[in-house]
Coordinates of C-alpha atoms in Angstrom, one line a residue:
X1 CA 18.5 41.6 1.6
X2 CA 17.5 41.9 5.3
X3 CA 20.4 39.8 7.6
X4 CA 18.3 36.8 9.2
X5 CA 19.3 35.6 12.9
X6 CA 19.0 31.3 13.0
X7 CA 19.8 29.6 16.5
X8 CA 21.6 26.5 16.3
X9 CA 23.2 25.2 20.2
X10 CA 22.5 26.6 23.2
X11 CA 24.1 26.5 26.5
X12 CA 22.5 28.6 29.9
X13 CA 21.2 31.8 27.9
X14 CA 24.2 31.6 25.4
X15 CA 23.6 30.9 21.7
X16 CA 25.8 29.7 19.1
X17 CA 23.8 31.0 15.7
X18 CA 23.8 32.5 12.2
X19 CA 23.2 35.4 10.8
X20 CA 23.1 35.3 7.0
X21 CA 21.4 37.8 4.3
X22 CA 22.0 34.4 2.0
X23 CA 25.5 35.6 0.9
X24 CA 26.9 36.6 4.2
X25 CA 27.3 34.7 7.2
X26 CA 28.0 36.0 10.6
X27 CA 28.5 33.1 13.1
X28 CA 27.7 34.0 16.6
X29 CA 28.9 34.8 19.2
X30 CA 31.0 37.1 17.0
X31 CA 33.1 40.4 17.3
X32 CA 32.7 43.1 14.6
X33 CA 35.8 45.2 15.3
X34 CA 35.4 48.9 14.6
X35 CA 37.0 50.8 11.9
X36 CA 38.2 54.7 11.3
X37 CA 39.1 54.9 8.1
X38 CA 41.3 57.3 9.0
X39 CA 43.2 55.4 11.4
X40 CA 43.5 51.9 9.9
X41 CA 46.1 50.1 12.1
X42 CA 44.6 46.6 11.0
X43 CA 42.9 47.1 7.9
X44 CA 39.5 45.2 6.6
X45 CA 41.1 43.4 4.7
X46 CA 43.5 42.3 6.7
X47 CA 40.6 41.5 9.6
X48 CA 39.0 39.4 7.1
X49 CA 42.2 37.1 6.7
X50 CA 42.1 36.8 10.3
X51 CA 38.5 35.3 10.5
X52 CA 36.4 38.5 10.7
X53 CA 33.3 38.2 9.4
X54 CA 31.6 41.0 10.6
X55 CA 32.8 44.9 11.3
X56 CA 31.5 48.3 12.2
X57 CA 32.3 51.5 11.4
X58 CA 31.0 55.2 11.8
X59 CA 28.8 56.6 9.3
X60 CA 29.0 60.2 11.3
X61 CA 32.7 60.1 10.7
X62 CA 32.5 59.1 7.1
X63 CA 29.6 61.8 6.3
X64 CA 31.9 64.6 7.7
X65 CA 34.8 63.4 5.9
X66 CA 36.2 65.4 3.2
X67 CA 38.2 62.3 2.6
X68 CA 35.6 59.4 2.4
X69 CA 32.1 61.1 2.3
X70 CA 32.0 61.1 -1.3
X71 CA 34.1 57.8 -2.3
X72 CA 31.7 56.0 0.0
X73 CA 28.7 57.0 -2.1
X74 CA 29.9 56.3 -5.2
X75 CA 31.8 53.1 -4.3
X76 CA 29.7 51.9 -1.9
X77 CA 31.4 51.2 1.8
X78 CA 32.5 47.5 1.2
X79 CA 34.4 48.6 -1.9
X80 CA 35.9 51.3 0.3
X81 CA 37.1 49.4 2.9
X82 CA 37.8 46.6 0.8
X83 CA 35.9 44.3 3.3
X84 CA 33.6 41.3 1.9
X85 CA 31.6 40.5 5.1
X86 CA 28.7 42.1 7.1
X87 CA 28.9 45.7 8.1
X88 CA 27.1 47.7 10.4
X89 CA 26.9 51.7 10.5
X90 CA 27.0 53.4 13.8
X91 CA 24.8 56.5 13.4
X92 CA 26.5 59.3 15.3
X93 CA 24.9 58.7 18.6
X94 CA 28.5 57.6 20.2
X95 CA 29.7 61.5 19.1
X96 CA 26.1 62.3 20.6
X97 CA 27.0 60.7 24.1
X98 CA 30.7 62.9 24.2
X99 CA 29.9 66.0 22.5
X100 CA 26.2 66.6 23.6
X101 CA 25.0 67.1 19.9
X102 CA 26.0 65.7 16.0
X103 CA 25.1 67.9 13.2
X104 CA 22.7 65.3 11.5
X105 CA 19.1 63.9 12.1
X106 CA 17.9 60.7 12.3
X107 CA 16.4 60.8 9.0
X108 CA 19.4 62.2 7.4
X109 CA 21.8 59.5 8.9
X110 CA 19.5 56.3 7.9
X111 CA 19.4 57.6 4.6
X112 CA 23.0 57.9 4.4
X113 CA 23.8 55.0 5.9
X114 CA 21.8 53.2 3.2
X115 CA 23.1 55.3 0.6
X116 CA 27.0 53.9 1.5
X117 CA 25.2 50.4 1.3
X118 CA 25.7 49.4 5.2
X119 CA 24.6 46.1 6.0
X120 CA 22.7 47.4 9.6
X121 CA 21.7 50.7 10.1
X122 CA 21.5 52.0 13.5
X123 CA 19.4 55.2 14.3
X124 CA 20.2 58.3 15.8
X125 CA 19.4 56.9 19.6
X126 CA 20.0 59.3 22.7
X127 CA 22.7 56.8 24.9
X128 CA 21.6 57.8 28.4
X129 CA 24.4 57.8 30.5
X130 CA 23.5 55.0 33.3
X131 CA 23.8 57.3 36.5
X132 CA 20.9 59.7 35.0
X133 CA 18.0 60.2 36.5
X134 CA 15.2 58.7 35.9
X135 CA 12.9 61.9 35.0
X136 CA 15.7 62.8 32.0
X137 CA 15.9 59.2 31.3
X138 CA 12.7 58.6 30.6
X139 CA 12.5 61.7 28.2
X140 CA 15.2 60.1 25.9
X141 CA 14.0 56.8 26.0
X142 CA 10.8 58.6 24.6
X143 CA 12.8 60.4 22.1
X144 CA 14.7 57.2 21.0
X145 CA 11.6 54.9 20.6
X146 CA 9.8 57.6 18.6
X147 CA 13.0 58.1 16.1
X148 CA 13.5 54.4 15.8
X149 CA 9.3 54.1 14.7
X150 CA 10.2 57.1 12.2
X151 CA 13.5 54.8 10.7
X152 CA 11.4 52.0 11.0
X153 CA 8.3 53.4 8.6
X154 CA 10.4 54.7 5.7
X155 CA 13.3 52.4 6.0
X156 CA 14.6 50.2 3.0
X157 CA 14.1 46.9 5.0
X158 CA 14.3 45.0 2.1
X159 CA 18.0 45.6 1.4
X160 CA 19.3 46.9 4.7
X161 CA 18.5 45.5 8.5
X162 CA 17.8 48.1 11.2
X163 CA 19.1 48.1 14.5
X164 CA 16.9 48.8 17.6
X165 CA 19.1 50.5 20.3
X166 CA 17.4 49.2 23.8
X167 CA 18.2 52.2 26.2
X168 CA 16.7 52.9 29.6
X169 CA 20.0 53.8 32.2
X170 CA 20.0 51.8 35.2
X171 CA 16.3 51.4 35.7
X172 CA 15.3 47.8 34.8
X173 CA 11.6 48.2 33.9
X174 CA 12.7 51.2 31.5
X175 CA 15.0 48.3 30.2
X176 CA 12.7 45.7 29.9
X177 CA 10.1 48.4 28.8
X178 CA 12.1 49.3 25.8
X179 CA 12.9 45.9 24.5
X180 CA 9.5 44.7 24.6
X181 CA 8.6 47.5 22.5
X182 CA 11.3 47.4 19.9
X183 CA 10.3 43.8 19.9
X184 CA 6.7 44.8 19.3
X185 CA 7.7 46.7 16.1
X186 CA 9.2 43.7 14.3
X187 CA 13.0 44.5 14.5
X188 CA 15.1 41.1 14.7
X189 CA 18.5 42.9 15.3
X190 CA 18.6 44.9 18.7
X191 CA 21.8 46.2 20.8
X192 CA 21.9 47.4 23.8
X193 CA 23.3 51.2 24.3
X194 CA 24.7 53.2 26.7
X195 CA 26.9 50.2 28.9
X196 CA 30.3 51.3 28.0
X197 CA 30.0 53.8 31.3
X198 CA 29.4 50.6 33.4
X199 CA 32.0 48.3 31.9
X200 CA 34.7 51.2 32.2
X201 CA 34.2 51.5 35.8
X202 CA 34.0 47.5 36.0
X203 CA 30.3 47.8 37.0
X204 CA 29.7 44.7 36.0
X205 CA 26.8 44.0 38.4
X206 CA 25.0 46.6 36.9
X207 CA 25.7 45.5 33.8
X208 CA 23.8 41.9 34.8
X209 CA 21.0 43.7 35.9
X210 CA 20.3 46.0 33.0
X211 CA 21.3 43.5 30.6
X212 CA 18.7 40.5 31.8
X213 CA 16.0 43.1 32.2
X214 CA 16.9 43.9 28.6
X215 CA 16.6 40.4 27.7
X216 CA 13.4 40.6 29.4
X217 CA 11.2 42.5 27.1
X218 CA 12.9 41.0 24.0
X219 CA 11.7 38.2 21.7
X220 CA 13.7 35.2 22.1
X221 CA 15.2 35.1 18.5
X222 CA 16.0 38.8 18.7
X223 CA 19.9 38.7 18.2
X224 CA 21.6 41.1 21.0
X225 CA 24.6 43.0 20.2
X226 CA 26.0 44.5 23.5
X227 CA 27.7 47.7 22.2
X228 CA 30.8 48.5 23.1
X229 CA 32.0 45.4 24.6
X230 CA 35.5 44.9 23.8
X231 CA 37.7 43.6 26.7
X232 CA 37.7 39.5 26.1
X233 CA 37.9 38.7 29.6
X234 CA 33.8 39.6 30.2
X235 CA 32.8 38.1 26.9
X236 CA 31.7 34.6 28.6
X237 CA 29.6 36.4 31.1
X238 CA 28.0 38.2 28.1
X239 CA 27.1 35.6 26.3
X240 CA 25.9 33.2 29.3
X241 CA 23.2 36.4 29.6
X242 CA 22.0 35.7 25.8
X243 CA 24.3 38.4 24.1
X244 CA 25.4 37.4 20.4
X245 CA 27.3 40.7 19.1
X246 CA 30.2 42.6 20.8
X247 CA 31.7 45.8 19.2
X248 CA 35.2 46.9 20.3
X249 CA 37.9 49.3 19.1
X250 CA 39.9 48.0 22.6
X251 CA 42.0 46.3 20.4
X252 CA 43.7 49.5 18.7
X253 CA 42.8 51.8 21.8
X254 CA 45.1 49.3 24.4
X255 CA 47.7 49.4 21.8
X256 CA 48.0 52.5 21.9
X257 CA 48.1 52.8 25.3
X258 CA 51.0 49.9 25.4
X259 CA 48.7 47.5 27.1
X260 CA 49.0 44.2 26.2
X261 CA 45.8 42.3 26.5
X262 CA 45.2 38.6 27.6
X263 CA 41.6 36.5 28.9
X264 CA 42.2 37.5 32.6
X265 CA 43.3 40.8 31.8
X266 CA 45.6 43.5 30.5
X267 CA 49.5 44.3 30.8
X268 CA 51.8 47.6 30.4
X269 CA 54.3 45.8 27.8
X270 CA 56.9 47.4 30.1
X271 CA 55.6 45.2 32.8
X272 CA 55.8 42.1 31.3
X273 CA 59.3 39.8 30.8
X274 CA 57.2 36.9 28.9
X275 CA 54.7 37.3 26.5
X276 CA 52.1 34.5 27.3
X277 CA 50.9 33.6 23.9
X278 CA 51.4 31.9 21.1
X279 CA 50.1 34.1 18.1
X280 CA 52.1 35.1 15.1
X281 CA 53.1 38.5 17.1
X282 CA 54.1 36.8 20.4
X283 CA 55.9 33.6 18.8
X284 CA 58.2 36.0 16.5
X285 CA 59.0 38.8 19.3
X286 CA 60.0 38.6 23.1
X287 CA 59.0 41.1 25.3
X288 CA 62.1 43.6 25.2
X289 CA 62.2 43.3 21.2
X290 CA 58.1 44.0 20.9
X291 CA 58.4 47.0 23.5
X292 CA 61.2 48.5 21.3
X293 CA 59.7 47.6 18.0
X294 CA 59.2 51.1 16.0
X295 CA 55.7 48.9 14.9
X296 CA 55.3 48.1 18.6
X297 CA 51.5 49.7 18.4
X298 CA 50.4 47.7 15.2
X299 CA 52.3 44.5 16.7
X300 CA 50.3 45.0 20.1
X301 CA 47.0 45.7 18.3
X302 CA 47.2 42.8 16.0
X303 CA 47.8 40.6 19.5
X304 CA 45.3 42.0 21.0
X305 CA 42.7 41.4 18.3
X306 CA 44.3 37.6 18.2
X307 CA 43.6 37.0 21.6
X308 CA 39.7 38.6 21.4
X309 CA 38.8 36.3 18.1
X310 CA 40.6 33.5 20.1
X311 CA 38.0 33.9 22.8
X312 CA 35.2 34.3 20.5
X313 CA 35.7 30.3 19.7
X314 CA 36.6 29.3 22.8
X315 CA 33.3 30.7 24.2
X316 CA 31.6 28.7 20.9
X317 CA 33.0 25.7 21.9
X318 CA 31.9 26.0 25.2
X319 CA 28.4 26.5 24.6
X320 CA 29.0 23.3 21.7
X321 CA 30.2 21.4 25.0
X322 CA 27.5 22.4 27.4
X323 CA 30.5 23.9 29.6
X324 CA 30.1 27.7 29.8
X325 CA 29.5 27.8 33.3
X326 CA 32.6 26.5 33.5
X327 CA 34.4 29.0 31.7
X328 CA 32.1 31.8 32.8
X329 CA 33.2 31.0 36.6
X330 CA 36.5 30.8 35.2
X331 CA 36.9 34.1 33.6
X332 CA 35.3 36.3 36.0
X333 CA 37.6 35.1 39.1
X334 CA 40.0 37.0 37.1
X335 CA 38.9 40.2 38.7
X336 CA 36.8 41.0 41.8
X337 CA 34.4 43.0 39.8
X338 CA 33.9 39.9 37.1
X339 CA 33.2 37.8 40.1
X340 CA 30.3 40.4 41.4
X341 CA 28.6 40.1 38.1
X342 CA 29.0 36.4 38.0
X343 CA 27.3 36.2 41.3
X344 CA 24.3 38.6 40.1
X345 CA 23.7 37.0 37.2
X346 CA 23.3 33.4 38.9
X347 CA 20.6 34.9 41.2
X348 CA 18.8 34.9 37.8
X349 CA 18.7 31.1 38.4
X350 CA 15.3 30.7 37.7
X351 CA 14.9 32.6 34.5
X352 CA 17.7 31.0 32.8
X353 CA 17.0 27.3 33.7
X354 CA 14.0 28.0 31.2
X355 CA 16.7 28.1 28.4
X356 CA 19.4 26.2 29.4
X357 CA 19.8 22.6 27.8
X358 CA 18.5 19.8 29.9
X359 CA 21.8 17.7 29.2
X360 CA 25.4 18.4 28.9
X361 CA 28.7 16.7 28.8
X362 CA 29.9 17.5 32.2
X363 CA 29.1 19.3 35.8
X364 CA 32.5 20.4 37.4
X365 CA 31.7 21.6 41.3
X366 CA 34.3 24.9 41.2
X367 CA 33.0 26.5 44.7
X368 CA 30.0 27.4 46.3
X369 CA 29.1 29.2 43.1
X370 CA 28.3 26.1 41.4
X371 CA 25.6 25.1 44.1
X372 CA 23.5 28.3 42.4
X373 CA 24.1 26.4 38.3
X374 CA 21.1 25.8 36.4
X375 CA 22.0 22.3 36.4
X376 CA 21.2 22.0 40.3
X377 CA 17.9 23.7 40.2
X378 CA 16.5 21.2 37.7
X379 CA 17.7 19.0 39.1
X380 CA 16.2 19.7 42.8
X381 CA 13.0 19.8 40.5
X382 CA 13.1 16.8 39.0
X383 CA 13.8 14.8 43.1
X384 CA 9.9 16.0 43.5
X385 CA 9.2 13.1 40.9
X386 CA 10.9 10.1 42.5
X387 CA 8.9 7.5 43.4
X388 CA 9.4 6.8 47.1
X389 CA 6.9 4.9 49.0
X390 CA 5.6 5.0 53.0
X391 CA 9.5 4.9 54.0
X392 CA 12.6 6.3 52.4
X393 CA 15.9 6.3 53.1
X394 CA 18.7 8.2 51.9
X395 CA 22.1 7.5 52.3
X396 CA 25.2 8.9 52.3
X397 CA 27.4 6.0 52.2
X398 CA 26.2 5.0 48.7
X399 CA 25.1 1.4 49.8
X400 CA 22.0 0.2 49.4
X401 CA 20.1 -0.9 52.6
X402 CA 17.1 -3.0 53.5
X403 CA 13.9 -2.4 54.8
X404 CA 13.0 0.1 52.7
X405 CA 10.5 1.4 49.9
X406 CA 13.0 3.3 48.0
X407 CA 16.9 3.7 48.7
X408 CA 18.8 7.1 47.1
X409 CA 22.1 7.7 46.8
X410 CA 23.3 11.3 47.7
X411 CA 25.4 13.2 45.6
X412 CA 26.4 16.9 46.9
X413 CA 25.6 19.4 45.6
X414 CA 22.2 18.4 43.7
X415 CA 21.2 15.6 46.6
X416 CA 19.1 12.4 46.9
X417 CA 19.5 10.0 43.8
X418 CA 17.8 6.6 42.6
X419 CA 21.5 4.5 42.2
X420 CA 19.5 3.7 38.3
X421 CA 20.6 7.4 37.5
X422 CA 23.7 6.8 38.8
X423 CA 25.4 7.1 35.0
X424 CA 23.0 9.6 34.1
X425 CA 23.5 13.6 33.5
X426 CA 24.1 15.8 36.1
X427 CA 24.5 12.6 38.9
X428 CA 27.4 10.7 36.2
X429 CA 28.9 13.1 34.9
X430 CA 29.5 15.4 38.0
X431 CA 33.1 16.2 38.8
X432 CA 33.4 17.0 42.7
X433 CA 36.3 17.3 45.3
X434 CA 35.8 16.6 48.8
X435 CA 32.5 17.6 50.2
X436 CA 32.2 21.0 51.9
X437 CA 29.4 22.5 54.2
X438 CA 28.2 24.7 51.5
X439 CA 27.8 21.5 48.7
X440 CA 25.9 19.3 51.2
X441 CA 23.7 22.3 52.5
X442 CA 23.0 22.7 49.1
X443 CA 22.3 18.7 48.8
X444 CA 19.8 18.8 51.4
X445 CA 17.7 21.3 50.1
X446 CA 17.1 18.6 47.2
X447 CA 16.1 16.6 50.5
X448 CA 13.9 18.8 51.8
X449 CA 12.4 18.9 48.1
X450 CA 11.3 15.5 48.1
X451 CA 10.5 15.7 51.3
X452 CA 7.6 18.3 50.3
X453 CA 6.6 17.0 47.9
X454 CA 6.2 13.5 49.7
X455 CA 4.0 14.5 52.5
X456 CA 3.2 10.7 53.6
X457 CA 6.5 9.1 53.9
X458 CA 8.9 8.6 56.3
X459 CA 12.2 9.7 55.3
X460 CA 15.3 8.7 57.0
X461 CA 18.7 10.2 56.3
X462 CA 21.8 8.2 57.0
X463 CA 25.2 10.0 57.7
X464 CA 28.2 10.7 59.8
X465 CA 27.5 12.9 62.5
X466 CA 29.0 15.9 61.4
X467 CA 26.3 16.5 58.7
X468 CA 23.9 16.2 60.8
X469 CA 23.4 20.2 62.6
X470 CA 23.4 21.0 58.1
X471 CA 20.7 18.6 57.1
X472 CA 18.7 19.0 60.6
X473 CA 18.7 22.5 59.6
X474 CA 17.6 22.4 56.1
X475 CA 15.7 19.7 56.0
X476 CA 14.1 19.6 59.2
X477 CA 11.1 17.2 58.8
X478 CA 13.4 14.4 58.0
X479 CA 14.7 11.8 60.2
X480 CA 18.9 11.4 61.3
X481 CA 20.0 8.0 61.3
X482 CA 23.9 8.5 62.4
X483 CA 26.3 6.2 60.6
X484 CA 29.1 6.8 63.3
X485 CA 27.0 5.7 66.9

């Protein structure tokens, strides 16, 4: 039976859902960890007792085995692995993107991949590397749309879902393009190839970019796996773009470098005198005794995948709380690059206040970043609705004053407020420190809305003096009434 995708919370673009072919359930956002059979440092089973629910593996690999080819036909691959839960068949297109060919065609490797009894099938997709240009890119875009219509018409969709790789490089309409076509052709289940280039070189600006443009062209209740995404400290930004599915072998690859891998970053064991974590592994070993464990490359792999599920539900409980903005901004300040992409993807204000939720638990202000939050742009949308009268004042002392039509409160950095919503969501529950030029520039511009949109009236701002050059200068056609003269 065909996996089915179900949304059930959401927080910015994030979702927490389900995907379930009625017997399995994948809950998202999840990680399907990948597999080589012939290198199982943590094995299926043993995933599975950690919480997996979900895993992917090679079906290139597995056709070219002498080993498993034929044990995977006649067993089927969940007997194989001895895994219970979802899994999903890369075709060879990875082997494609290193080697420059596979010895297999798209037809061949859907059919096998359904002959094994793989949960998703993925095509035999061309993943353009991002810095191609355009003229070649274009060309295998073409050549991976037209094999995914060919998997698409003899496909067994009844027992088997098929992926629909959204490629394109770095050129957003080719992005945006593709999704809206795979979207077009009825496929529910769509990752997006060829990003691993961009997230090794921490490109993560460009990984915004072509992401959002993916999301783009795609059908809301498309779930998005983003493929190759293993490194837990970018999963929060992922997810705040709409991504649902990661796919990583980082866990076994850092451990076998000796890297030691936490939400902020990686460690060399060598470097390290604690280990900060409290996981079977890290509570049972020091530092010196893991670095000169004979099973030091299982140990570290099992840690690492610990600390990737670990963020997997953190994330979930995030978007459950309405606070992944908060753990967003907190993630990517753990590396320059991160913070790039976080800053890109909040230019996308706009677009993702159409899906964010209208109320959450809580607003913390954690830098000018926060000025940019969905939360503040509806807001500065809803101050065009107040009712205010022939004269207005808004104060920043939070006392109310008379002679007046309407009073507001101001509250930095969303701006005017009726004192009424003063226990309301974002004014109540809004956690800020001590107000900054950027907050209160960002205030005013909710002045300057109202304003606007209040043509008739006489608005009067009351402050200390040393506001006044910011609001004078963003909101211009108000009135200063100084607090200090």
């Amino acid at each position: 039976m065909a996996l089915s995708f179900e949304i059930l919370e959401k927080d910015i673009a994030g979702r927490i859902g389900r995907l379930s072919d009625g017997k399995k359930t994948v809950k998202t956002p999840a990680l399907l960890p990948v597999i080589n059979p012939h290198l199982p440092i943590i094995t299926p089973r043993e995933m599975q007792d950690m919480g997996v629910q979900a895993l992917i593996t090679n079906a290139y690999i597995i056709s070219r085995s002498t080993e498993f080819r034929e044990r995977a036909l006649a067993e089927g691959l969940h007997a194989m692995l001895d895994f219970d839960g979802v899994i999903m068949t890369d075709s060879g297109s990875f082997q494609l993107s290193v080697y420059g060919e596979v010895e297999i065609s798209n037809q061949q490797t859907i059919e096998f991949q359904q002959a094994i009894g793989s949960d998703i099938i993925v095509p035999l997709d061309i993943p353009t590397h991002p810095d191609t240009e355009r003229e070649q890119v274009e060309e295998e875009l073409a050549i991976t749309l037209s094999r995914l219509k060919e998997a698409n018409g003899f496909a067994n969709h009844a027992n088997h879902t098929l992926a629909g790789p959204v490629q394109g490089g770095l050129f957003e309409d080719l992005r945006e393009f593709a999704g809206r076509e795979i979207s077009e052709m009825g496929l529910k289940f769509c990752p997006l190839g060829a990003v691993v280039p961009l997230m090794e070189t921490y490109r993560y600006k460009d990984l915004v970019k072509v992401v959002m443009a993916a999301k783009r062209g795609l059908k809301p209740g498309i779930c998005v796996h983003l493929f190759g995404a293993g490194h837990p400290s970018m999963f929060a930004l992922a997810v705040a773009m709409g991504c649902d599915l990661f796919d990583s072998a980082a866990y076994a690859l850092y451990a076998k470098a000796g890297r030691y891998m936490t939400t902020h970053g990686s460690y060399h064991l060598h470097e390290l005198s604690y280990l900060p974590c409290a996981c079977q592994v890290c509570s049972t070993h020091t530092a010196e005794s893991l670095q000169k464990s004979p099973d030091k490359e299982r140990l570290l792999a099992l840690h690492n995948l610990h600390v990737t599920l670990a963020e997997i539900n953190r994330i979930r409980q995030a978007i459950k709380d309405g606070v992944l903005w908060e753990l967003v901004d907190e993630r990517c300040r753990g590396h320059p690059q991160l913070l790039r992409g976080y800053r890109e993807l909040l230019t996308y204000g706009e677009e993702l206040k159409q899906q964010d939720r209208v109320s959450k638990r809580r607003f913390f202000y954690r830098g000018s970043e926060s000025c940019l939050r969905t939360e503040v742009l509806r807001y500065h949308d809803m101050v065009e609705r107040f009712e205010v009268g022939k004269r207005a004042l808004v104060t920043f002392d939070q006392k109310v004053h008379s002679g007046y039509d309407a009073v507001f409160f101001f509250k930095p950095p969303f701006g005017p407020y009726p004192p009424e919503l003063s226990e309301t969501f974002p004014i109540g529950q809004s956690e800020i420190p001590d107000w900054d030029n950027e907050m209160v520039r960002c205030g005013c511009i909710g002045i300057e809305r109202l304003t606007k949109a209040n043509p008739d009236t006489k608005i009067i701002v009351r402050c200390r003096s040393y506001w006044k050059d910011i609001i004078e200068s963003t909101a211009p056609s108000v009135e200063v009434d100084l607090e200090d003269l």
